[in-house]
Amino acid sequence: RAIALKPKKASYEQACTLPFGGNTSLYFLKKAGVSNGMNVLIYGSSGAVGTSAVQIAKHLGANVTAISGKDGMQLSKKLGAEKVFDYKTTDLSDLKLKFDVIFDAVGKISQSKVAHLLVDDGKYITVDSLDVAKESSADLEKLAKMFDSGTLVAIIDKTFTLDEIVEANRYVDTGRKKGSVVIQIR
């Protein structure tokens, strides 16, 4: 449905990681109206969608707070999150922060669990909804430009060969990957 040229500065492995996480993040963040100066919480900031969401929200001018596992906190900060919390040790009911947008990038929290963190007209969005990110060539071109300008980096956790696809799926199923897993077909 959507097609665009590979970013000029990207390897094929880097380029293949951008459409899923990047397109999903761009779609939902645009739908929520993320713009300059907004406070945005990304829940699940170290997966394919989350790493893209942190970077795209920063690109749109938002102040980003991220929630990930302990092993993803440094990555989330490196990608632009100003504040990062560990989901295992942070009780969301104790947070005293307010957000214009809360984006659940992994489908793990309900709106009722985070409603107290939203400003009065704040928006909660999640990948775990009936809405699915719409694909567009214009969005893929935007992601390519962001990559080539250095405002979006591809996060590749591991690369597997096609013969290792079962092992790759097992690894993804652990829920411990950071960014994307790439399958090389040669």
GROMACS .gro file of C-alpha atoms in nm:
model
  186
    1ARG     CA    1   0.000   0.000   0.000
    2ALA     CA    2   0.285   0.238   0.071
    3ILE     CA    3   0.620   0.266  -0.097
    4ALA     CA    4   0.918   0.498  -0.065
    5LEU     CA    5   1.285   0.498  -0.148
    6LYS     CA    6   1.526   0.359   0.109
    7PRO     CA    7   1.693   0.632   0.316
    8LYS     CA    8   2.019   0.722   0.143
    9LYS     CA    9   2.229   0.675   0.458
   10ALA     CA   10   2.066   0.351   0.573
   11SER     CA   11   2.187  -0.003   0.528
   12TYR     CA   12   1.918  -0.245   0.411
   13GLU     CA   13   1.897  -0.382   0.764
   14GLN     CA   14   1.843  -0.034   0.909
   15ALA     CA   15   1.592   0.058   0.640
   16CYS     CA   16   1.377  -0.249   0.700
   17THR     CA   17   1.332  -0.158   1.068
   18LEU     CA   18   1.183   0.186   1.002
   19PRO     CA   19   0.839   0.108   0.855
   20PHE     CA   20   0.687  -0.094   1.140
   21GLY     CA   21   0.790   0.095   1.453
   22GLY     CA   22   0.828   0.429   1.278
   23ASN     CA   23   0.504   0.418   1.083
   24THR     CA   24   0.304   0.297   1.384
   25SER     CA   25   0.450   0.567   1.609
   26LEU     CA   26   0.412   0.845   1.355
   27TYR     CA   27   0.050   0.749   1.287
   28PHE     CA   28  -0.058   0.739   1.652
   29LEU     CA   29   0.140   1.046   1.762
   30LYS     CA   30   0.000   1.251   1.473
   31LYS     CA   31  -0.351   1.125   1.550
   32ALA     CA   32  -0.308   1.241   1.911
   33GLY     CA   33  -0.195   1.583   1.785
   34VAL     CA   34   0.152   1.575   1.943
   35SER     CA   35   0.321   1.908   1.887
   36ASN     CA   36   0.583   2.144   2.022
   37GLY     CA   37   0.589   2.183   2.400
   38MET     CA   38   0.351   1.899   2.482
   39ASN     CA   39   0.430   1.654   2.761
   40VAL     CA   40   0.416   1.299   2.626
   41LEU     CA   41   0.451   0.969   2.811
   42ILE     CA   42   0.568   0.667   2.610
   43TYR     CA   43   0.487   0.341   2.790
   44GLY     CA   44   0.704   0.061   2.652
   45SER     CA   45   0.980   0.284   2.522
   46SER     CA   46   1.240   0.024   2.430
   47GLY     CA   47   1.064  -0.194   2.172
   48ALA     CA   48   1.035  -0.131   1.799
   49VAL     CA   49   0.737   0.103   1.836
   50GLY     CA   50   0.859   0.261   2.160
   51THR     CA   51   1.209   0.351   2.039
   52SER     CA   52   1.057   0.514   1.733
   53ALA     CA   53   0.791   0.690   1.942
   54VAL     CA   54   1.049   0.850   2.171
   55GLN     CA   55   1.242   0.985   1.873
   56ILE     CA   56   0.939   1.099   1.673
   57ALA     CA   57   0.778   1.270   1.974
   58LYS     CA   58   1.109   1.458   2.030
   59HIS     CA   59   1.118   1.548   1.660
   60LEU     CA   60   0.765   1.690   1.694
   61GLY     CA   61   0.891   1.907   1.982
   62ALA     CA   62   0.743   1.718   2.276
   63ASN     CA   63   0.890   1.676   2.622
   64VAL     CA   64   0.919   1.298   2.651
   65THR     CA   65   0.890   1.081   2.960
   66ALA     CA   66   0.947   0.709   2.905
   67ILE     CA   67   0.861   0.392   3.090
   68SER     CA   68   1.052   0.074   3.011
   69GLY     CA   69   1.221  -0.214   3.183
   70LYS     CA   70   1.541  -0.143   3.372
   71ASP     CA   71   1.751  -0.269   3.080
   72GLY     CA   72   1.588  -0.020   2.841
   73MET     CA   73   1.618   0.293   3.050
   74GLN     CA   74   1.958   0.406   2.918
   75LEU     CA   75   1.846   0.350   2.559
   76SER     CA   76   1.532   0.559   2.615
   77LYS     CA   77   1.742   0.844   2.758
   78LYS     CA   78   1.988   0.818   2.470
   79LEU     CA   79   1.700   0.847   2.222
   80GLY     CA   80   1.574   1.167   2.385
   81ALA     CA   81   1.352   1.091   2.683
   82GLU     CA   82   1.408   1.350   2.956
   83LYS     CA   83   1.270   1.130   3.234
   84VAL     CA   84   1.270   0.751   3.240
   85PHE     CA   85   1.103   0.516   3.486
   86ASP     CA   86   1.129   0.140   3.536
   87TYR     CA   87   0.786  -0.016   3.500
   88LYS     CA   88   0.870  -0.282   3.759
   89THR     CA   89   0.959  -0.036   4.035
   90THR     CA   90   0.736   0.261   3.947
   91ASP     CA   91   0.376   0.253   4.061
   92LEU     CA   92   0.184   0.465   3.809
   93SER     CA   93  -0.061   0.569   4.079
   94ASP     CA   94   0.227   0.741   4.264
   95LEU     CA   95   0.344   0.955   3.970
   96LYS     CA   96   0.272   1.324   4.022
   97LEU     CA   97   0.329   1.420   3.658
   98LYS     CA   98   0.067   1.530   3.404
   99PHE     CA   99   0.072   1.454   3.033
  100ASP     CA  100  -0.099   1.589   2.725
  101VAL     CA  101  -0.061   1.249   2.557
  102ILE     CA  102   0.002   0.901   2.691
  103PHE     CA  103   0.103   0.650   2.423
  104ASP     CA  104   0.098   0.284   2.524
  105ALA     CA  105   0.340   0.146   2.265
  106VAL     CA  106   0.305  -0.216   2.383
  107GLY     CA  107  -0.064  -0.252   2.470
  108LYS     CA  108   0.001  -0.323   2.838
  109ILE     CA  109  -0.184  -0.047   3.028
  110SER     CA  110  -0.548   0.055   3.028
  111GLN     CA  111  -0.674   0.409   3.001
  112SER     CA  112  -0.832   0.382   3.345
  113LYS     CA  113  -0.493   0.298   3.496
  114VAL     CA  114  -0.336   0.621   3.367
  115ALA     CA  115  -0.633   0.860   3.346
  116HIS     CA  116  -0.508   1.047   3.656
  117LEU     CA  117  -0.187   1.131   3.468
  118LEU     CA  118  -0.368   1.311   3.184
  119VAL     CA  119  -0.437   1.684   3.175
  120ASP     CA  120  -0.807   1.771   3.142
  121ASP     CA  121  -0.815   1.744   2.763
  122GLY     CA  122  -0.532   1.490   2.741
  123LYS     CA  123  -0.534   1.192   2.507
  124TYR     CA  124  -0.461   0.826   2.571
  125ILE     CA  125  -0.362   0.617   2.268
  126THR     CA  126  -0.260   0.255   2.246
  127VAL     CA  127  -0.145   0.003   1.989
  128ASP     CA  128  -0.390  -0.238   2.156
  129SER     CA  129  -0.701  -0.091   1.999
  130LEU     CA  130  -0.928  -0.142   1.703
  131ASP     CA  131  -0.738   0.133   1.525
  132VAL     CA  132  -0.447   0.017   1.314
  133ALA     CA  133  -0.174   0.246   1.184
  134LYS     CA  134  -0.254   0.350   0.829
  135GLU     CA  135   0.036   0.317   0.588
  136SER     CA  136   0.123   0.601   0.355
  137SER     CA  137   0.406   0.672   0.118
  138ALA     CA  138   0.427   1.026   0.257
  139ASP     CA  139   0.488   0.893   0.608
  140LEU     CA  140   0.755   0.651   0.485
  141GLU     CA  141   0.923   0.938   0.302
  142LYS     CA  142   0.911   1.146   0.622
  143LEU     CA  143   1.073   0.861   0.817
  144ALA     CA  144   1.345   0.831   0.550
  145LYS     CA  145   1.417   1.205   0.574
  146MET     CA  146   1.430   1.184   0.952
  147PHE     CA  147   1.676   0.895   0.928
  148ASP     CA  148   1.898   1.072   0.675
  149SER     CA  149   1.900   1.388   0.890
  150GLY     CA  150   1.994   1.190   1.202
  151THR     CA  151   1.674   1.263   1.397
  152LEU     CA  152   1.565   0.898   1.372
  153VAL     CA  153   1.803   0.609   1.427
  154ALA     CA  154   1.730   0.244   1.363
  155ILE     CA  155   1.763   0.031   1.674
  156ILE     CA  156   1.857  -0.326   1.584
  157ASP     CA  157   1.881  -0.566   1.875
  158LYS     CA  158   1.980  -0.880   1.685
  159THR     CA  159   2.008  -1.004   1.331
  160PHE     CA  160   1.924  -1.361   1.232
  161THR     CA  161   1.946  -1.553   0.907
  162LEU     CA  162   1.636  -1.698   0.745
  163ASP     CA  163   1.747  -2.043   0.867
  164GLU     CA  164   1.733  -1.903   1.224
  165ILE     CA  165   1.379  -1.767   1.198
  166VAL     CA  166   1.242  -1.998   1.468
  167GLU     CA  167   1.514  -1.883   1.707
  168ALA     CA  168   1.438  -1.520   1.611
  169ASN     CA  169   1.070  -1.565   1.693
  170ARG     CA  170   1.156  -1.725   2.025
  171TYR     CA  171   1.380  -1.431   2.105
  172VAL     CA  172   1.108  -1.179   2.018
  173ASP     CA  173   0.859  -1.376   2.231
  174THR     CA  174   1.079  -1.328   2.540
  175GLY     CA  175   0.973  -0.963   2.542
  176ARG     CA  176   1.332  -0.857   2.607
  177LYS     CA  177   1.435  -0.722   2.267
  178LYS     CA  178   1.536  -0.361   2.229
  179GLY     CA  179   1.421  -0.203   1.907
  180SER     CA  180   1.386  -0.447   1.619
  181VAL     CA  181   1.499  -0.794   1.521
  182VAL     CA  182   1.610  -0.831   1.159
  183ILE     CA  183   1.594  -1.144   0.942
  184GLN     CA  184   1.853  -1.150   0.663
  185ILE     CA  185   1.751  -1.328   0.347
  186ARG     CA  186   2.052  -1.420   0.136
   0.00000   0.00000   0.00000
